[in-house]
Short mmCIF file of N, CA and C in Angstrom, two decimals:
data_model
loop_
_atom_site.label_atom_id
_atom_site.label_comp_id
_atom_site.label_asym_id
_atom_site.label_seq_id
_atom_site.Cartn_x
_atom_site.Cartn_y
_atom_site.Cartn_z
N MET A 1 0.75 -1.00 0.02
CA MET A 1 0.09 -0.07 -0.05
C MET A 1 0.80 1.24 0.18
N ASN A 2 0.29 2.22 -0.46
CA ASN A 2 0.98 3.80 -0.83
C ASN A 2 0.35 4.36 0.57
N ILE A 3 1.06 4.71 1.70
CA ILE A 3 0.48 5.55 2.82
C ILE A 3 1.01 6.85 3.19
N MET A 4 0.20 7.76 3.03
CA MET A 4 0.26 9.12 3.55
C MET A 4 0.09 9.26 4.99
N LEU A 5 0.99 9.29 5.73
CA LEU A 5 1.19 9.44 7.55
C LEU A 5 1.44 10.76 7.89
N PHE A 6 0.33 11.39 8.37
CA PHE A 6 0.48 12.56 9.11
C PHE A 6 0.73 12.81 10.50
N HIS A 7 1.49 13.53 11.09
CA HIS A 7 1.93 13.67 12.42
C HIS A 7 1.03 14.25 13.18
N SER A 8 1.10 14.24 14.65
CA SER A 8 0.30 14.92 15.56
C SER A 8 0.63 16.34 15.66
N THR A 9 -0.17 16.90 16.72
CA THR A 9 0.16 18.51 16.96
C THR A 9 1.61 18.72 17.71
N TYR A 10 2.03 17.39 18.03
CA TYR A 10 3.71 17.43 18.47
C TYR A 10 4.59 17.88 17.50
N GLY A 11 3.92 17.53 16.21
CA GLY A 11 5.14 17.65 14.95
C GLY A 11 5.70 16.35 14.41
N LEU A 12 6.59 16.51 13.64
CA LEU A 12 7.03 15.17 13.10
C LEU A 12 8.37 14.79 13.92
N ARG A 13 7.91 13.88 14.90
CA ARG A 13 8.86 13.55 15.97
C ARG A 13 9.30 12.17 15.60
N PRO A 14 10.03 11.50 16.34
CA PRO A 14 10.77 10.15 15.99
C PRO A 14 9.65 9.22 16.13
N ALA A 15 8.85 9.30 16.99
CA ALA A 15 7.71 8.19 16.84
C ALA A 15 6.86 8.21 15.53
N VAL A 16 6.79 9.03 14.89
CA VAL A 16 6.17 9.18 13.64
C VAL A 16 6.96 8.41 12.68
N ARG A 17 8.35 8.71 12.70
CA ARG A 17 9.23 8.23 11.84
C ARG A 17 9.35 6.85 12.21
N ALA A 18 9.39 6.38 13.34
CA ALA A 18 9.35 4.89 13.61
C ALA A 18 8.24 4.25 13.20
N ALA A 19 7.12 4.81 13.18
CA ALA A 19 5.77 4.10 13.03
C ALA A 19 5.86 3.87 11.26
N ALA A 20 6.45 4.95 10.44
CA ALA A 20 6.41 4.98 8.98
C ALA A 20 7.52 3.65 8.82
N ASP A 21 8.57 3.46 9.65
CA ASP A 21 9.69 2.52 9.39
C ASP A 21 8.89 1.16 9.65
N ARG A 22 7.96 1.00 10.68
CA ARG A 22 7.52 -0.31 10.82
C ARG A 22 6.49 -0.52 9.63
N LEU A 23 5.72 0.48 9.36
CA LEU A 23 4.88 0.27 8.13
C LEU A 23 5.72 -0.33 6.78
N ARG A 24 6.88 0.32 6.67
CA ARG A 24 7.76 0.08 5.54
C ARG A 24 8.29 -1.41 5.53
N ALA A 25 8.71 -1.90 6.88
CA ALA A 25 8.96 -3.11 7.32
C ALA A 25 7.90 -4.18 6.71
N ALA A 26 6.71 -3.80 6.77
CA ALA A 26 5.64 -4.70 6.33
C ALA A 26 5.28 -4.64 5.12
N GLY A 27 6.31 -3.87 4.16
CA GLY A 27 6.01 -3.86 3.04
C GLY A 27 5.33 -2.64 2.39
N HIS A 28 5.31 -1.75 2.98
CA HIS A 28 4.28 -0.58 2.42
C HIS A 28 5.20 0.52 2.02
N GLU A 29 4.74 1.32 1.13
CA GLU A 29 5.35 2.87 0.72
C GLU A 29 4.92 3.77 1.52
N VAL A 30 5.64 4.61 2.41
CA VAL A 30 5.19 5.50 3.39
C VAL A 30 5.81 7.00 3.26
N TRP A 31 4.95 7.80 3.11
CA TRP A 31 5.58 9.22 3.22
C TRP A 31 5.11 10.02 4.54
N THR A 32 5.88 10.80 5.07
CA THR A 32 5.38 11.32 6.47
C THR A 32 5.75 12.82 6.34
N PRO A 33 4.93 13.82 5.40
CA PRO A 33 4.99 14.98 5.20
C PRO A 33 5.14 15.94 6.65
N ASP A 34 5.77 16.88 6.67
CA ASP A 34 6.14 17.80 7.78
C ASP A 34 5.16 18.98 7.48
N LEU A 35 3.77 19.04 8.18
CA LEU A 35 3.00 20.10 8.33
C LEU A 35 3.50 21.38 8.85
N PHE A 36 4.32 21.22 9.74
CA PHE A 36 4.89 22.13 10.80
C PHE A 36 6.14 22.84 10.36
N GLU A 37 6.63 22.14 9.13
CA GLU A 37 7.74 22.92 8.57
C GLU A 37 8.99 22.76 9.45
N GLY A 38 9.30 21.64 10.09
CA GLY A 38 10.59 21.46 10.76
C GLY A 38 10.18 21.64 12.36
N ARG A 39 9.04 22.18 12.99
CA ARG A 39 9.03 22.51 14.25
C ARG A 39 8.44 21.23 14.91
N THR A 40 8.82 21.13 16.02
CA THR A 40 8.11 20.04 17.05
C THR A 40 8.02 20.71 18.48
N PHE A 41 7.24 19.97 19.33
CA PHE A 41 6.77 20.63 20.48
C PHE A 41 6.64 19.63 21.76
N GLU A 42 7.00 20.19 22.83
CA GLU A 42 7.19 19.50 23.93
C GLU A 42 5.69 19.10 24.60
N THR A 43 4.63 19.86 24.49
CA THR A 43 3.56 19.71 25.09
C THR A 43 2.54 19.85 23.76
N VAL A 44 1.31 19.38 24.26
CA VAL A 44 -0.01 19.46 23.37
C VAL A 44 -0.34 21.12 23.45
N GLU A 45 -0.26 21.80 24.42
CA GLU A 45 -0.73 23.25 24.39
C GLU A 45 0.06 23.96 23.38
N GLU A 46 1.58 23.74 23.42
CA GLU A 46 2.37 24.36 22.62
C GLU A 46 2.00 24.18 21.07
N GLY A 47 1.74 22.75 20.70
CA GLY A 47 1.62 22.42 19.48
C GLY A 47 0.14 22.92 19.07
N MET A 48 -0.62 22.77 19.77
CA MET A 48 -1.89 23.61 19.45
C MET A 48 -1.93 24.86 19.02
N ALA A 49 -1.12 25.39 19.84
CA ALA A 49 -1.07 27.19 19.63
C ALA A 49 -0.52 27.33 18.49
N PHE A 50 0.49 26.38 17.92
CA PHE A 50 1.28 26.64 16.67
C PHE A 50 0.31 26.44 15.64
N SER A 51 -0.36 25.31 15.80
CA SER A 51 -1.37 24.92 14.83
C SER A 51 -2.72 25.96 14.61
N ASP A 52 -3.22 26.63 15.58
CA ASP A 52 -4.08 27.49 15.51
C ASP A 52 -3.52 28.59 14.80
N GLU A 53 -2.28 29.18 15.18
CA GLU A 53 -1.62 30.28 14.51
C GLU A 53 -1.38 29.77 13.07
N THR A 54 -0.89 28.90 12.69
CA THR A 54 -0.74 28.52 11.10
C THR A 54 -2.02 28.55 10.53
N GLY A 55 -3.32 27.94 11.14
CA GLY A 55 -4.73 27.96 10.71
C GLY A 55 -4.82 26.64 10.08
N LYS A 56 -6.07 26.24 10.30
CA LYS A 56 -6.56 24.82 9.67
C LYS A 56 -6.36 24.87 7.96
N ASP A 57 -6.76 26.00 7.44
CA ASP A 57 -6.57 25.94 5.92
C ASP A 57 -5.15 25.81 5.62
N GLU A 58 -4.22 26.50 6.13
CA GLU A 58 -3.01 26.35 5.66
C GLU A 58 -2.38 24.90 6.01
N LEU A 59 -2.95 24.43 6.96
CA LEU A 59 -2.34 23.03 7.20
C LEU A 59 -2.79 22.22 6.18
N LEU A 60 -4.20 22.21 5.84
CA LEU A 60 -4.82 21.36 4.82
C LEU A 60 -4.25 21.69 3.42
N LYS A 61 -3.76 22.82 3.28
CA LYS A 61 -3.12 23.05 2.06
C LYS A 61 -1.67 22.36 1.70
N ARG A 62 -1.17 22.43 2.91
CA ARG A 62 0.06 21.94 3.15
C ARG A 62 0.17 20.19 2.64
N ALA A 63 -1.10 19.82 3.57
CA ALA A 63 -1.28 18.28 3.33
C ALA A 63 -1.68 17.82 1.94
N VAL A 64 -2.35 18.71 1.36
CA VAL A 64 -2.94 18.51 -0.22
C VAL A 64 -1.81 18.61 -1.12
N LEU A 65 -0.79 19.37 -1.04
CA LEU A 65 0.49 19.58 -1.90
C LEU A 65 1.22 18.40 -1.60
N ALA A 66 1.31 17.87 -0.08
CA ALA A 66 2.37 16.74 0.02
C ALA A 66 1.62 15.67 -0.54
N ALA A 67 0.42 15.31 -0.65
CA ALA A 67 -0.23 14.07 -1.28
C ALA A 67 -0.52 13.90 -2.58
N ALA A 68 -0.55 15.24 -3.16
CA ALA A 68 -1.00 15.41 -4.82
C ALA A 68 -0.04 14.40 -5.61
N PRO A 69 1.27 14.73 -5.40
CA PRO A 69 2.29 13.84 -6.29
C PRO A 69 1.83 12.21 -6.41
N TYR A 70 1.10 11.98 -5.16
CA TYR A 70 1.08 10.41 -4.98
C TYR A 70 -0.51 9.61 -5.07
N SER A 71 -1.38 10.81 -5.10
CA SER A 71 -2.69 10.38 -4.73
C SER A 71 -3.20 9.49 -5.98
N GLY A 72 -2.57 9.83 -7.34
CA GLY A 72 -3.10 8.96 -8.54
C GLY A 72 -2.76 7.41 -8.24
N ARG A 73 -1.99 7.18 -7.23
CA ARG A 73 -1.65 5.46 -7.10
C ARG A 73 -2.66 5.13 -6.18
N GLY A 74 -3.51 5.95 -5.49
CA GLY A 74 -4.41 5.29 -4.67
C GLY A 74 -3.83 5.30 -3.26
N LEU A 75 -4.08 6.18 -2.43
CA LEU A 75 -3.34 6.36 -1.33
C LEU A 75 -4.18 5.92 0.18
N VAL A 76 -3.53 5.27 1.01
CA VAL A 76 -4.36 5.09 2.31
C VAL A 76 -3.73 6.15 3.24
N TYR A 77 -4.70 7.02 3.64
CA TYR A 77 -4.08 8.37 4.41
C TYR A 77 -4.23 7.62 5.85
N ALA A 78 -3.42 8.32 6.48
CA ALA A 78 -3.41 7.78 7.94
C ALA A 78 -2.53 9.01 8.84
N GLY A 79 -2.88 8.95 10.07
CA GLY A 79 -2.46 10.11 10.77
C GLY A 79 -2.65 9.80 12.37
N PHE A 80 -1.84 10.56 12.99
CA PHE A 80 -2.09 10.46 14.71
C PHE A 80 -2.75 11.79 15.24
N SER A 81 -3.80 11.64 15.71
CA SER A 81 -4.45 12.68 16.50
C SER A 81 -4.71 13.95 15.56
N LEU A 82 -4.11 15.05 15.46
CA LEU A 82 -4.35 16.22 14.65
C LEU A 82 -4.05 15.54 13.04
N GLY A 83 -3.14 14.75 13.01
CA GLY A 83 -2.71 14.42 11.64
C GLY A 83 -4.18 13.43 11.26
N ALA A 84 -4.71 12.75 12.19
CA ALA A 84 -5.81 11.69 11.79
C ALA A 84 -6.94 12.56 11.09
N SER A 85 -7.04 13.76 11.95
CA SER A 85 -7.99 14.77 11.49
C SER A 85 -7.68 15.18 10.08
N VAL A 86 -6.37 15.48 9.60
CA VAL A 86 -6.08 16.02 8.35
C VAL A 86 -6.26 14.96 7.09
N ALA A 87 -5.88 13.62 7.79
CA ALA A 87 -5.96 12.28 6.83
C ALA A 87 -7.40 12.13 6.63
N GLN A 88 -8.25 12.34 7.51
CA GLN A 88 -9.73 12.07 7.36
C GLN A 88 -10.21 13.17 6.12
N THR A 89 -9.91 14.15 6.44
CA THR A 89 -10.24 15.34 5.69
C THR A 89 -9.72 14.93 4.08
N LEU A 90 -8.67 14.68 3.76
CA LEU A 90 -8.14 14.11 2.70
C LEU A 90 -8.74 12.99 2.03
N ALA A 91 -8.83 11.83 2.87
CA ALA A 91 -9.36 10.72 2.34
C ALA A 91 -10.84 10.83 1.96
N LEU A 92 -11.73 11.60 2.52
CA LEU A 92 -12.97 11.92 2.14
C LEU A 92 -13.20 12.64 0.88
N GLY A 93 -12.19 13.49 0.84
CA GLY A 93 -12.06 14.28 -0.71
C GLY A 93 -11.30 13.82 -1.81
N ASP A 94 -10.70 12.42 -1.67
CA ASP A 94 -9.94 11.81 -2.78
C ASP A 94 -10.70 10.69 -3.33
N GLU A 95 -11.31 10.52 -4.40
CA GLU A 95 -12.05 9.55 -4.88
C GLU A 95 -11.33 8.25 -5.08
N LYS A 96 -9.96 8.55 -4.91
CA LYS A 96 -8.81 7.33 -5.42
C LYS A 96 -8.47 6.88 -3.93
N ALA A 97 -8.85 7.27 -2.92
CA ALA A 97 -8.39 6.98 -1.67
C ALA A 97 -8.62 5.45 -1.66
N VAL A 98 -7.88 4.53 -0.85
CA VAL A 98 -8.37 3.22 -0.94
C VAL A 98 -8.57 2.81 0.67
N GLY A 99 -8.15 3.67 1.44
CA GLY A 99 -8.34 3.27 3.11
C GLY A 99 -8.03 4.64 3.88
N LEU A 100 -8.41 4.51 5.12
CA LEU A 100 -8.18 5.56 6.12
C LEU A 100 -8.01 5.07 7.49
N LEU A 101 -6.79 5.16 8.13
CA LEU A 101 -6.27 4.57 9.45
C LEU A 101 -6.10 5.80 10.13
N LEU A 102 -7.05 5.85 11.10
CA LEU A 102 -7.06 7.04 12.06
C LEU A 102 -6.37 6.54 13.42
N LEU A 103 -5.48 6.77 13.94
CA LEU A 103 -4.69 6.69 15.30
C LEU A 103 -5.16 7.99 16.29
N HIS A 104 -5.69 7.94 17.12
CA HIS A 104 -6.04 8.88 18.38
C HIS A 104 -6.99 10.16 17.94
N GLY A 105 -7.57 10.03 16.81
CA GLY A 105 -8.20 11.34 16.44
C GLY A 105 -9.30 11.01 15.23
N THR A 106 -10.27 12.07 15.16
CA THR A 106 -11.03 12.13 14.04
C THR A 106 -11.16 13.60 13.89
N SER A 107 -12.08 13.81 12.93
CA SER A 107 -12.44 15.40 12.68
C SER A 107 -13.90 15.34 12.30
N ASP A 108 -14.35 16.67 12.04
CA ASP A 108 -15.71 17.06 11.65
C ASP A 108 -15.84 16.33 10.15
N ILE A 109 -17.20 16.08 9.71
CA ILE A 109 -17.44 15.59 8.44
C ILE A 109 -18.34 16.38 7.77
N ALA A 110 -17.86 16.87 6.44
CA ALA A 110 -18.69 17.62 5.67
C ALA A 110 -20.15 17.02 5.33
N GLU A 111 -20.97 17.84 5.25
CA GLU A 111 -22.59 17.16 4.91
C GLU A 111 -22.46 16.51 3.66
N SER A 112 -21.61 17.06 2.54
CA SER A 112 -21.74 16.50 1.46
C SER A 112 -20.74 15.35 1.02
N ALA A 113 -19.92 15.04 2.27
CA ALA A 113 -19.04 13.93 2.01
C ALA A 113 -19.55 12.64 1.74
N SER A 114 -19.19 12.25 0.57
CA SER A 114 -19.52 10.77 0.29
C SER A 114 -18.45 9.96 -0.26
N VAL A 115 -18.39 8.55 0.05
CA VAL A 115 -17.26 7.79 -0.39
C VAL A 115 -18.10 6.36 -0.79
N ASP A 116 -17.11 5.60 -1.48
CA ASP A 116 -17.80 4.28 -1.94
C ASP A 116 -17.22 3.26 -1.05
N GLU A 117 -17.75 2.99 -0.07
CA GLU A 117 -17.32 1.90 0.80
C GLU A 117 -15.71 1.97 1.21
N LEU A 118 -15.45 3.08 1.52
CA LEU A 118 -14.06 3.37 1.93
C LEU A 118 -13.95 2.70 3.25
N PRO A 119 -12.72 1.80 3.12
CA PRO A 119 -12.43 1.12 4.49
C PRO A 119 -11.90 2.24 5.62
N VAL A 120 -12.53 2.09 6.79
CA VAL A 120 -12.00 3.28 7.70
C VAL A 120 -11.55 2.54 9.04
N GLN A 121 -10.36 2.62 9.63
CA GLN A 121 -10.17 1.96 10.87
C GLN A 121 -9.73 3.16 11.92
N LEU A 122 -10.35 3.07 13.04
CA LEU A 122 -10.03 4.21 13.90
C LEU A 122 -9.73 3.56 15.34
N HIS A 123 -8.52 3.85 16.02
CA HIS A 123 -8.04 3.44 17.36
C HIS A 123 -7.91 4.66 18.03
N VAL A 124 -8.67 4.49 19.20
CA VAL A 124 -8.74 5.49 20.41
C VAL A 124 -8.37 4.93 21.56
N ALA A 125 -8.14 5.79 22.58
CA ALA A 125 -8.15 5.50 24.15
C ALA A 125 -9.48 5.61 24.50
N GLU A 126 -9.88 4.65 25.62
CA GLU A 126 -10.98 4.90 26.13
C GLU A 126 -11.06 4.89 27.75
N PRO A 127 -11.46 6.30 28.51
CA PRO A 127 -11.61 7.33 27.72
C PRO A 127 -10.63 8.24 27.04
N ASP A 128 -11.07 8.94 26.30
CA ASP A 128 -10.19 10.05 25.59
C ASP A 128 -10.84 11.28 25.65
N GLN A 129 -9.89 12.34 26.37
CA GLN A 129 -10.46 13.46 26.43
C GLN A 129 -10.73 14.38 25.01
N PHE A 130 -10.19 14.00 24.10
CA PHE A 130 -10.40 14.84 22.94
C PHE A 130 -11.32 13.92 21.92
N GLU A 131 -11.82 12.73 22.39
CA GLU A 131 -12.65 11.98 21.51
C GLU A 131 -13.67 11.22 22.47
N THR A 132 -14.61 12.09 22.80
CA THR A 132 -15.54 11.56 23.71
C THR A 132 -16.31 10.58 23.39
N ASP A 133 -17.06 9.82 24.36
CA ASP A 133 -18.01 8.86 23.80
C ASP A 133 -19.22 9.51 22.87
N ASP A 134 -19.76 10.61 23.15
CA ASP A 134 -20.76 11.27 22.32
C ASP A 134 -20.32 11.59 21.29
N TRP A 135 -19.01 12.37 21.12
CA TRP A 135 -18.54 12.47 19.80
C TRP A 135 -18.21 11.21 18.93
N LEU A 136 -17.60 10.44 19.46
CA LEU A 136 -17.56 9.09 18.50
C LEU A 136 -18.69 8.61 18.01
N SER A 137 -19.77 8.43 18.96
CA SER A 137 -21.15 7.92 18.30
C SER A 137 -21.83 8.62 17.25
N ALA A 138 -21.49 9.92 17.45
CA ALA A 138 -21.86 11.04 16.21
C ALA A 138 -21.01 10.73 15.03
N TRP A 139 -19.81 10.71 15.33
CA TRP A 139 -18.93 10.50 14.30
C TRP A 139 -19.02 9.25 13.41
N TYR A 140 -19.20 8.15 14.02
CA TYR A 140 -19.48 6.70 13.60
C TYR A 140 -20.68 6.56 12.48
N LEU A 141 -21.75 7.32 13.13
CA LEU A 141 -23.01 7.42 12.22
C LEU A 141 -22.84 8.42 11.05
N GLN A 142 -22.08 9.39 11.21
CA GLN A 142 -21.75 10.44 10.08
C GLN A 142 -21.00 9.80 9.16
N MET A 143 -19.92 8.91 9.61
CA MET A 143 -19.09 8.28 8.74
C MET A 143 -19.64 7.10 7.64
N ARG A 144 -20.63 6.60 8.47
CA ARG A 144 -21.39 5.44 8.07
C ARG A 144 -22.40 5.95 6.84
N ARG A 145 -22.87 7.27 7.19
CA ARG A 145 -23.80 8.10 6.19
C ARG A 145 -22.99 8.28 5.07
N THR A 146 -21.66 8.58 5.01
CA THR A 146 -20.99 8.97 3.91
C THR A 146 -20.60 7.71 3.03
N GLY A 147 -20.96 6.51 3.67
CA GLY A 147 -20.69 5.25 2.82
C GLY A 147 -19.21 4.51 3.16
N ALA A 148 -18.83 4.82 4.21
CA ALA A 148 -17.62 4.30 4.73
C ALA A 148 -18.04 3.11 5.43
N GLU A 149 -17.08 2.33 5.49
CA GLU A 149 -17.33 0.91 6.20
C GLU A 149 -15.96 1.15 7.44
N VAL A 150 -16.72 1.42 8.37
CA VAL A 150 -15.92 1.71 9.75
C VAL A 150 -15.68 0.66 10.79
N GLU A 151 -14.50 0.71 11.37
CA GLU A 151 -14.26 -0.19 12.44
C GLU A 151 -13.55 0.68 13.54
N ILE A 152 -13.99 0.47 14.59
CA ILE A 152 -13.40 1.41 15.88
C ILE A 152 -12.85 0.17 16.93
N TYR A 153 -11.59 0.39 17.35
CA TYR A 153 -11.27 0.02 18.46
C TYR A 153 -10.70 0.96 19.65
N ARG A 154 -11.21 0.52 20.63
CA ARG A 154 -10.97 1.38 22.00
C ARG A 154 -10.02 0.45 22.84
N TYR A 155 -8.97 1.42 23.60
CA TYR A 155 -8.18 0.89 24.55
C TYR A 155 -8.24 1.40 25.95
N ALA A 156 -8.80 0.50 26.85
CA ALA A 156 -9.32 1.13 28.09
C ALA A 156 -8.11 1.48 28.89
N GLY A 157 -8.00 2.55 29.43
CA GLY A 157 -6.75 3.02 30.36
C GLY A 157 -5.50 3.70 29.75
N ALA A 158 -5.67 3.59 28.43
CA ALA A 158 -4.52 4.23 27.52
C ALA A 158 -4.68 5.64 27.57
N GLY A 159 -3.66 6.32 27.46
CA GLY A 159 -3.67 7.98 27.25
C GLY A 159 -3.98 8.08 25.77
N HIS A 160 -4.03 9.57 25.44
CA HIS A 160 -4.52 9.90 24.19
C HIS A 160 -3.61 9.46 23.10
N LEU A 161 -2.40 9.69 23.36
CA LEU A 161 -1.38 9.39 22.21
C LEU A 161 -0.50 8.02 22.66
N TYR A 162 -1.28 7.07 22.97
CA TYR A 162 -0.56 5.94 23.64
C TYR A 162 0.49 5.13 22.67
N THR A 163 0.45 5.50 21.46
CA THR A 163 1.55 4.62 20.71
C THR A 163 2.97 5.35 20.71
N ASP A 164 3.18 6.53 21.09
CA ASP A 164 4.05 7.35 21.05
C ASP A 164 5.09 6.94 22.40
N PRO A 165 6.10 6.25 22.25
CA PRO A 165 6.77 5.71 23.49
C PRO A 165 7.63 6.99 24.25
N ASP A 166 7.63 8.40 23.66
CA ASP A 166 8.43 9.39 24.21
C ASP A 166 7.49 10.23 25.05
N LEU A 167 6.04 9.87 25.16
CA LEU A 167 5.18 10.72 25.74
C LEU A 167 4.42 9.95 26.95
N PRO A 168 4.18 10.63 27.91
CA PRO A 168 3.34 10.12 29.05
C PRO A 168 2.25 9.27 29.03
N ASP A 169 1.77 9.37 28.04
CA ASP A 169 0.42 8.56 27.47
C ASP A 169 0.77 7.37 26.94
N TYR A 170 2.21 6.92 26.64
CA TYR A 170 2.55 5.68 26.11
C TYR A 170 1.92 4.14 26.89
N ASP A 171 1.45 3.45 25.99
CA ASP A 171 0.82 2.32 26.80
C ASP A 171 1.40 1.18 25.96
N ALA A 172 2.65 0.46 26.19
CA ALA A 172 3.06 -0.45 25.35
C ALA A 172 2.17 -1.50 24.86
N GLU A 173 1.34 -2.12 25.86
CA GLU A 173 0.51 -3.20 25.23
C GLU A 173 -0.78 -2.67 24.48
N ALA A 174 -1.36 -1.43 24.72
CA ALA A 174 -2.21 -1.04 23.80
C ALA A 174 -1.57 -0.58 22.35
N ALA A 175 -0.16 0.05 22.59
CA ALA A 175 0.48 0.15 21.04
C ALA A 175 0.70 -0.97 20.25
N GLU A 176 1.05 -2.14 20.95
CA GLU A 176 1.28 -3.19 20.13
C GLU A 176 -0.05 -4.02 19.59
N ALA A 177 -1.21 -3.82 20.49
CA ALA A 177 -2.28 -4.39 19.84
C ALA A 177 -2.84 -3.47 18.75
N THR A 178 -2.68 -2.17 18.68
CA THR A 178 -2.98 -1.25 17.84
C THR A 178 -2.23 -1.73 16.63
N TRP A 179 -1.02 -1.82 16.49
CA TRP A 179 -0.07 -2.00 15.46
C TRP A 179 -0.54 -3.44 14.78
N LYS A 180 -0.71 -4.39 15.55
CA LYS A 180 -1.26 -5.69 15.00
C LYS A 180 -2.33 -5.46 14.39
N VAL A 181 -3.61 -4.89 14.74
CA VAL A 181 -4.75 -4.82 14.21
C VAL A 181 -4.87 -3.82 12.89
N ALA A 182 -3.91 -2.95 12.99
CA ALA A 182 -3.78 -1.69 12.00
C ALA A 182 -3.04 -2.66 10.57
N LEU A 183 -1.88 -3.48 10.95
CA LEU A 183 -1.32 -3.91 9.91
C LEU A 183 -2.13 -4.99 9.27
N GLY A 184 -2.90 -5.72 9.78
CA GLY A 184 -3.73 -6.31 9.51
C GLY A 184 -4.95 -5.75 8.58
N PHE A 185 -5.31 -4.71 8.75
CA PHE A 185 -6.21 -3.82 8.30
C PHE A 185 -5.71 -3.33 6.91
N LEU A 186 -4.47 -2.93 6.89
CA LEU A 186 -3.73 -2.62 5.56
C LEU A 186 -3.27 -3.77 4.83
N ASP A 187 -3.09 -4.86 5.17
CA ASP A 187 -2.86 -6.08 4.63
C ASP A 187 -4.25 -6.65 3.72
N GLY A 188 -5.31 -6.18 4.27
CA GLY A 188 -6.51 -6.69 3.87
C GLY A 188 -7.01 -5.53 2.65
N LEU A 189 -6.29 -4.52 2.45
CA LEU A 189 -7.04 -3.71 1.41
C LEU A 189 -6.43 -3.91 0.19
#
């Protein structure tokens, strides 16, 4: 698979590169665009402030420009938290998208969004301060309305970005379970 993997609000950190290497080792081609142009952050608050300052439209523009040279190949869009939000927006707007892998995040869905049975897999902590139960229920119903085939995996007791070993949220057991399921998902596309 050809995978466009977007980083979280922390920026393009070692954990994102390690995830890309893990995907490559499983036989996938992976790109990791840097939407923050070299900036990384130590806290969620710093990263969110930078993201807000840069603006959602500018971040989406950067993401579209990064994906455009490869979208004709049929991409799996993937991302971590903020990057999952970006990946979701791009996948729902790309008729050639072949899959959507969301780690730790989702996004609003345009009323006009429509896909043809796009395979979608979401992995989130339970509970998750950024992905509440009510939000996830509404998100699931909206994604199904678009025509997506959605699977949701929840990880009790894990922190929000539980796959990043350099953050306090890290949960080794939940991270390994996530990667096992996610790699199976990608192999099935």
